[in-house]
mmCIF file of C-alpha atoms in Angstrom:
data_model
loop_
_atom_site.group_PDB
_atom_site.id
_atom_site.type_symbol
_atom_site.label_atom_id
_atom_site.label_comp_id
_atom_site.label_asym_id
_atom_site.label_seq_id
_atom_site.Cartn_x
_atom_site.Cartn_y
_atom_site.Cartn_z
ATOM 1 C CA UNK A 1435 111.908 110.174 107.555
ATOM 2 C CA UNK A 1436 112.214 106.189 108.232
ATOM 3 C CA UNK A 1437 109.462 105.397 110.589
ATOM 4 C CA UNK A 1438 106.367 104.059 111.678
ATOM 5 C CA UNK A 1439 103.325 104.502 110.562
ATOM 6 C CA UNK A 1440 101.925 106.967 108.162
ATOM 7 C CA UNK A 1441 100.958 109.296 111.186
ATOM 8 C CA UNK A 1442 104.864 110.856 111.271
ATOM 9 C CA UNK A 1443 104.152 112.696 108.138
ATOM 10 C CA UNK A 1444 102.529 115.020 110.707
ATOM 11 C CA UNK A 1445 105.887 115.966 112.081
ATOM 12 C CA UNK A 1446 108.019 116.020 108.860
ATOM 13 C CA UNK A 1447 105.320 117.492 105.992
ATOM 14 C CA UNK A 1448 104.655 120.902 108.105
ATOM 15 C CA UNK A 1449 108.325 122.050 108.420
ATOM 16 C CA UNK A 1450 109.015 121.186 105.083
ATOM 17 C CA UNK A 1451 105.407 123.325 104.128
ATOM 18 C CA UNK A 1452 107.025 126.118 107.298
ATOM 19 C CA UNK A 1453 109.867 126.418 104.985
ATOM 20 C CA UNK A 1454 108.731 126.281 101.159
ATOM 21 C CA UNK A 1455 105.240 127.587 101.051
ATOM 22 C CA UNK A 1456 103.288 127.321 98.415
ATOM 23 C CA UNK A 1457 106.079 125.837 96.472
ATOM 24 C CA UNK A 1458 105.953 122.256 98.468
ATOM 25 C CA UNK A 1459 103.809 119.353 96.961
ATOM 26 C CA UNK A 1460 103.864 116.342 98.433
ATOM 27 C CA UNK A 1461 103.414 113.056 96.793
ATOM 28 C CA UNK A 1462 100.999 110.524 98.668
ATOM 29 C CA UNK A 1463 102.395 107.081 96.968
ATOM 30 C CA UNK A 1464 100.539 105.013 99.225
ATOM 31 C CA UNK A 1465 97.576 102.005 98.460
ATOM 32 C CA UNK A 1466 95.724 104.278 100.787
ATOM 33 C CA UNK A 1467 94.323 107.855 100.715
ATOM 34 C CA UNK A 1468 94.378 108.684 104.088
ATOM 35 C CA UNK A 1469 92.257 111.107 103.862
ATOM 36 C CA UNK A 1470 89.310 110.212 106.464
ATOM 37 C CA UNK A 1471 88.564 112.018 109.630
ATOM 38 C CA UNK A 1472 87.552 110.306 112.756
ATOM 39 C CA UNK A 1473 83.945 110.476 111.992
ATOM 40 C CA UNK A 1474 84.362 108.896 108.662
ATOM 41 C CA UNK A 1475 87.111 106.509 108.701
ATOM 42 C CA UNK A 1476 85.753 102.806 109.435
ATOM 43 C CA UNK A 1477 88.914 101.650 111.422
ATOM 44 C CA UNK A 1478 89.136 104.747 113.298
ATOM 45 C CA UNK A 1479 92.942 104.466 113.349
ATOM 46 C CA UNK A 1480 95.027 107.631 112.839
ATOM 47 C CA UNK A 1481 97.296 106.158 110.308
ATOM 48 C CA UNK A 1482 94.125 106.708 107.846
ATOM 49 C CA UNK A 1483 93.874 110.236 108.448
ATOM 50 C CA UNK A 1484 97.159 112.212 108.530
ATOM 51 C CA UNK A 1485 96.674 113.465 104.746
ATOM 52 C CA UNK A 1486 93.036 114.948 105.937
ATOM 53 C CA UNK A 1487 94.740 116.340 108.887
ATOM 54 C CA UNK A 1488 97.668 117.975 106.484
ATOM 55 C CA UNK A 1489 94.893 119.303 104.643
ATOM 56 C CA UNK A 1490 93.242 121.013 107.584
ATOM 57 C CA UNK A 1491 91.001 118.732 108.928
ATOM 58 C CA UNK A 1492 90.366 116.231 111.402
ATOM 59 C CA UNK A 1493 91.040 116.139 115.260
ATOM 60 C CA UNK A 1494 91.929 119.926 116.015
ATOM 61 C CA UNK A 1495 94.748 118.532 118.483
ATOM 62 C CA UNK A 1496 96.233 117.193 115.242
ATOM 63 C CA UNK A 1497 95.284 120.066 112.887
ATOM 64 C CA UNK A 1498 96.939 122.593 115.271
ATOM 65 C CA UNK A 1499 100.254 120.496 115.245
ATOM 66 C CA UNK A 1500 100.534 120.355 111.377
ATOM 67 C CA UNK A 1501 100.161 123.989 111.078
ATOM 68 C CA UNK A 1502 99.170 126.091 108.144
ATOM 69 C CA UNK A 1503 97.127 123.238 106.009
ATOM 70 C CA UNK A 1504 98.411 122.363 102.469
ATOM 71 C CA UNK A 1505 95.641 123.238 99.708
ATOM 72 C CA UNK A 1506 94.720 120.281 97.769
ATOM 73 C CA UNK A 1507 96.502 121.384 94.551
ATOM 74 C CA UNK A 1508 99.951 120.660 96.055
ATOM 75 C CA UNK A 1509 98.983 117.118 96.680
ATOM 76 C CA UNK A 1510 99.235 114.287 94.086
ATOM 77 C CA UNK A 1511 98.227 110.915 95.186
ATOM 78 C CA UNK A 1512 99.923 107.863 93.623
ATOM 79 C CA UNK A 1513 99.278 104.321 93.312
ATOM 80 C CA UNK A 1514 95.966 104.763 95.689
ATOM 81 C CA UNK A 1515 93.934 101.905 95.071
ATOM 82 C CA UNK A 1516 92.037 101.255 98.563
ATOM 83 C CA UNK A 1517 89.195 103.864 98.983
ATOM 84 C CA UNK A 1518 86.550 104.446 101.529
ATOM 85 C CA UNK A 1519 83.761 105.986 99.878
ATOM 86 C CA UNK A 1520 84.228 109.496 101.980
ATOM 87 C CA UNK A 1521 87.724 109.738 100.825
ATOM 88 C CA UNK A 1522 86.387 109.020 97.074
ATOM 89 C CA UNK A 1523 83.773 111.867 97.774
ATOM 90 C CA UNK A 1524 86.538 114.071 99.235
ATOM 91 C CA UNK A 1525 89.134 113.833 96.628
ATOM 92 C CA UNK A 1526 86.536 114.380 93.733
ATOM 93 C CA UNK A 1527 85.273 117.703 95.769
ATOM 94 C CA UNK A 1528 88.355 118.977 96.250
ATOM 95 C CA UNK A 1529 90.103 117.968 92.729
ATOM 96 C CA UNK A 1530 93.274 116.101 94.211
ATOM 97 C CA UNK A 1531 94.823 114.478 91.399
ATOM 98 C CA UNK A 1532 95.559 110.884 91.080
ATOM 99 C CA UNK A 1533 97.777 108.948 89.015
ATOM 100 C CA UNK A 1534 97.799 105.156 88.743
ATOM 101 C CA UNK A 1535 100.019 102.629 88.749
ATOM 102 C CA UNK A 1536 99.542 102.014 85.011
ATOM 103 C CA UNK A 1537 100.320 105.759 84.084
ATOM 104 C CA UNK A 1538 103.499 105.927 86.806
ATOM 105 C CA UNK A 1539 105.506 103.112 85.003
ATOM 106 C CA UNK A 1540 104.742 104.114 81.645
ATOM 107 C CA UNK A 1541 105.270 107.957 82.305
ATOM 108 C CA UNK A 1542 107.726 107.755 85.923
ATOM 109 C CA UNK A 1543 108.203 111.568 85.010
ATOM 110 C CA UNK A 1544 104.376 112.237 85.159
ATOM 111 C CA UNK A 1545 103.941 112.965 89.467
ATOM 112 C CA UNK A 1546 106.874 115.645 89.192
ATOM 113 C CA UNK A 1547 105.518 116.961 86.236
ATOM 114 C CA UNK A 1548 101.882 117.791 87.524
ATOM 115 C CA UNK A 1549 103.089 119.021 90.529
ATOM 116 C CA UNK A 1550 105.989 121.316 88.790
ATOM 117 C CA UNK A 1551 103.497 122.172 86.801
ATOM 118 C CA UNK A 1552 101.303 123.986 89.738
ATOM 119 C CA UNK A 1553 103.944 125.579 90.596
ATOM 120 C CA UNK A 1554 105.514 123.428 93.220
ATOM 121 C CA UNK A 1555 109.168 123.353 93.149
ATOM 122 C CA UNK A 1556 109.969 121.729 95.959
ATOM 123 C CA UNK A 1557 108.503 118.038 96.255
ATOM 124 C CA UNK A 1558 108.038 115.469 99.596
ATOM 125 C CA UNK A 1559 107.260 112.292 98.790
ATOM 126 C CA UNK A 1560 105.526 109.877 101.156
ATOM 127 C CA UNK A 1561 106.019 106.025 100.806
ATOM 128 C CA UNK A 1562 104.129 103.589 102.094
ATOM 129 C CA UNK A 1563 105.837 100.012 101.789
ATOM 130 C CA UNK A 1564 101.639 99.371 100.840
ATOM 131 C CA UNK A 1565 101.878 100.947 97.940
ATOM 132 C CA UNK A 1566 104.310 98.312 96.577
ATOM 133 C CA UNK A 1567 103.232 95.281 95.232
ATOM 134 C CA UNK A 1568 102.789 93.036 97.435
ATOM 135 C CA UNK A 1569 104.090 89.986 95.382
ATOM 136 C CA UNK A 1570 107.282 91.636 94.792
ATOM 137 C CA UNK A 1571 107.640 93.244 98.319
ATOM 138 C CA UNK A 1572 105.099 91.905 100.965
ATOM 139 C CA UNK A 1573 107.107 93.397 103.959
ATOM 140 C CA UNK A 1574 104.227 95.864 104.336
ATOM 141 C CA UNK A 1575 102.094 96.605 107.385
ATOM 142 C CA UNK A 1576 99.075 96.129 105.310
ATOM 143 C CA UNK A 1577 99.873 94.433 102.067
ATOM 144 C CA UNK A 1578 97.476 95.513 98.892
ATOM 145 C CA UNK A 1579 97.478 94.014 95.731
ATOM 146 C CA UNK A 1580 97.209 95.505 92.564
ATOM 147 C CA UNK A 1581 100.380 97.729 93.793
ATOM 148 C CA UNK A 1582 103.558 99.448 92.187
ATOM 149 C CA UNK A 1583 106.796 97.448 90.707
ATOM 150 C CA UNK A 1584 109.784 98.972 93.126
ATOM 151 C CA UNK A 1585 111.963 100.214 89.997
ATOM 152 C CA UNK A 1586 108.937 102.094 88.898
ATOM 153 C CA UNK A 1587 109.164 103.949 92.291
ATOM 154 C CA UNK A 1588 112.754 104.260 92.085
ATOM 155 C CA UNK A 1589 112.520 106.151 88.157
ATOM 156 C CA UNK A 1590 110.181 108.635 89.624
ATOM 157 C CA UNK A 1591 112.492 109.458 92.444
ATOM 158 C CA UNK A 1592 115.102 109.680 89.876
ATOM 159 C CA UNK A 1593 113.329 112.345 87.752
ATOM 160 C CA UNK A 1594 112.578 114.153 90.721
ATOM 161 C CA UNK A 1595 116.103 114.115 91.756
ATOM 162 C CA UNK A 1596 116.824 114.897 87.893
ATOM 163 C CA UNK A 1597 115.055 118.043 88.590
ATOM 164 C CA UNK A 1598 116.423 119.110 91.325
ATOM 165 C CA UNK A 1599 113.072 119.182 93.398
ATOM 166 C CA UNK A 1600 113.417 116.457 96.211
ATOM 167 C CA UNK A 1601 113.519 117.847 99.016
ATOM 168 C CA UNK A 1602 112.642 115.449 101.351
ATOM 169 C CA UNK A 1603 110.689 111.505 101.454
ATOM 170 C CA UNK A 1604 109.229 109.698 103.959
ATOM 171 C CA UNK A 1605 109.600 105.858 104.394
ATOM 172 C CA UNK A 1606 106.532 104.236 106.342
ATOM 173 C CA UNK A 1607 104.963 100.588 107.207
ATOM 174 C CA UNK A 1608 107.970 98.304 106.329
ATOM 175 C CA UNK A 1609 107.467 95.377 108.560
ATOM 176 C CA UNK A 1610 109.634 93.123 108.744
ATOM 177 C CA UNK A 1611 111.552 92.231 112.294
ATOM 178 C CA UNK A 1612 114.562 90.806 110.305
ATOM 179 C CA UNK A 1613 115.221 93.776 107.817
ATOM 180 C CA UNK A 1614 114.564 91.192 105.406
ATOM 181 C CA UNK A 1615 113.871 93.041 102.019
ATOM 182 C CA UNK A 1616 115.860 95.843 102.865
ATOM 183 C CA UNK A 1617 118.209 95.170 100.125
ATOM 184 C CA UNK A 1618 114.987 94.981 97.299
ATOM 185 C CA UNK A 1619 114.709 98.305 98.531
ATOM 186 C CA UNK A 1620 118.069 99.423 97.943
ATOM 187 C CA UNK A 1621 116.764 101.395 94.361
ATOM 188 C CA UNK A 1622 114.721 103.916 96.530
ATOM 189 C CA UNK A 1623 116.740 104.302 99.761
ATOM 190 C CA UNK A 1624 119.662 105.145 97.368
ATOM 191 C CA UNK A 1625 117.210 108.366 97.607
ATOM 192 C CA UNK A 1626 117.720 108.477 101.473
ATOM 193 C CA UNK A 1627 121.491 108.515 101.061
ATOM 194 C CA UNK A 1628 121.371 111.726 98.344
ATOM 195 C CA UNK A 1629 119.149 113.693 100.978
ATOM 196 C CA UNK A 1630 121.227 113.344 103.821
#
């Protein structure tokens, strides 16, 4: 998926989930959680939410259109670095795991690893240009610092591809009207070119 906001992960994580089960994870390699609901969430913008709403909860009109919910075990979130306090409260209840920046370029292997690990064979990973850093890429919707090097990015898409369990990544919040840094990108949409 190349798109928009985070919100189209709506559209693309439930087939995948109709189709593999149990054995999907997804990746969340984002600055943000996007995990609030619209009671909790401060901006009340969607694009906060869709990972609650994946999960099972949130606005029923968007619950019923992502369809069976993923359980929390087949979710990994990486690089998140920009926490509300409910999503911090949700993610320790639940037990989604979290790997930082730090551990993903010294261990690029260590997302597909946890998640093959539970049993997920088949992985989605979301991108949000925001979980780049921002001094390296700032064409970002909502630029964060403290984010991931793009060739860190680009080794764990490699592993995953390595072992054979991509099976699908969306590309969200690059904003830029030119397309300028399109070509800093070209290490991870090499990755959109293998899946199609």
């Amino acid at each position: 998926m190349l798109g928009g906001d985070c919100g189209i992960e709506v559209a693309a994580i439930p087939a995948l989930h109709e189709r593999y089960g149990a054995s999907l994870g997804v990746l969340w390699v984002d600055a943000h959680a996007d995990l609030n609901t619209p009671q909790s969430s401060p901006s009340a913008t969607f694009h906060g939410m869709p990972l609650r709403v994946l999960l099972g909860e949130g606005d029923p009109a968007f619950t019923a259109l992502a369809g069976r919910a993923l359980a929390p075990e087949q979710v990994a979130l990486v690089g998140v670095r920009d926490l509300d306090a409910p999503e911090q409260h949700y993610i320790q209840q639940h037990g989604i795991a979290s790997i930082a920046g730090e551990e993903l370029q010294a261990r690029p292997g260590s997302p597909a690893e946890l998640l093959l690990g539970r049993g997920c064979q088949h992985i989605y990973v979301h991108l949000d240009m925001d979980a780049l850093e921002p001094t390296e890429f700032p064409f970002s919707a909502m630029p964060t610092a403290g984010g991931l090097p793009i060739l860190a990015v680009a080794q764990m898409l490699e592993h995953l591809a390595q072992q054979h369990a991509l099976v699908g990544l969306g590309l969200t919040e690059y904003a830029s009207a030119t397309g300028e840094g399109a070509r800093q990108l070209a290490p991870i949409l090499a990755h959109f070119l293998r899946l199609g």
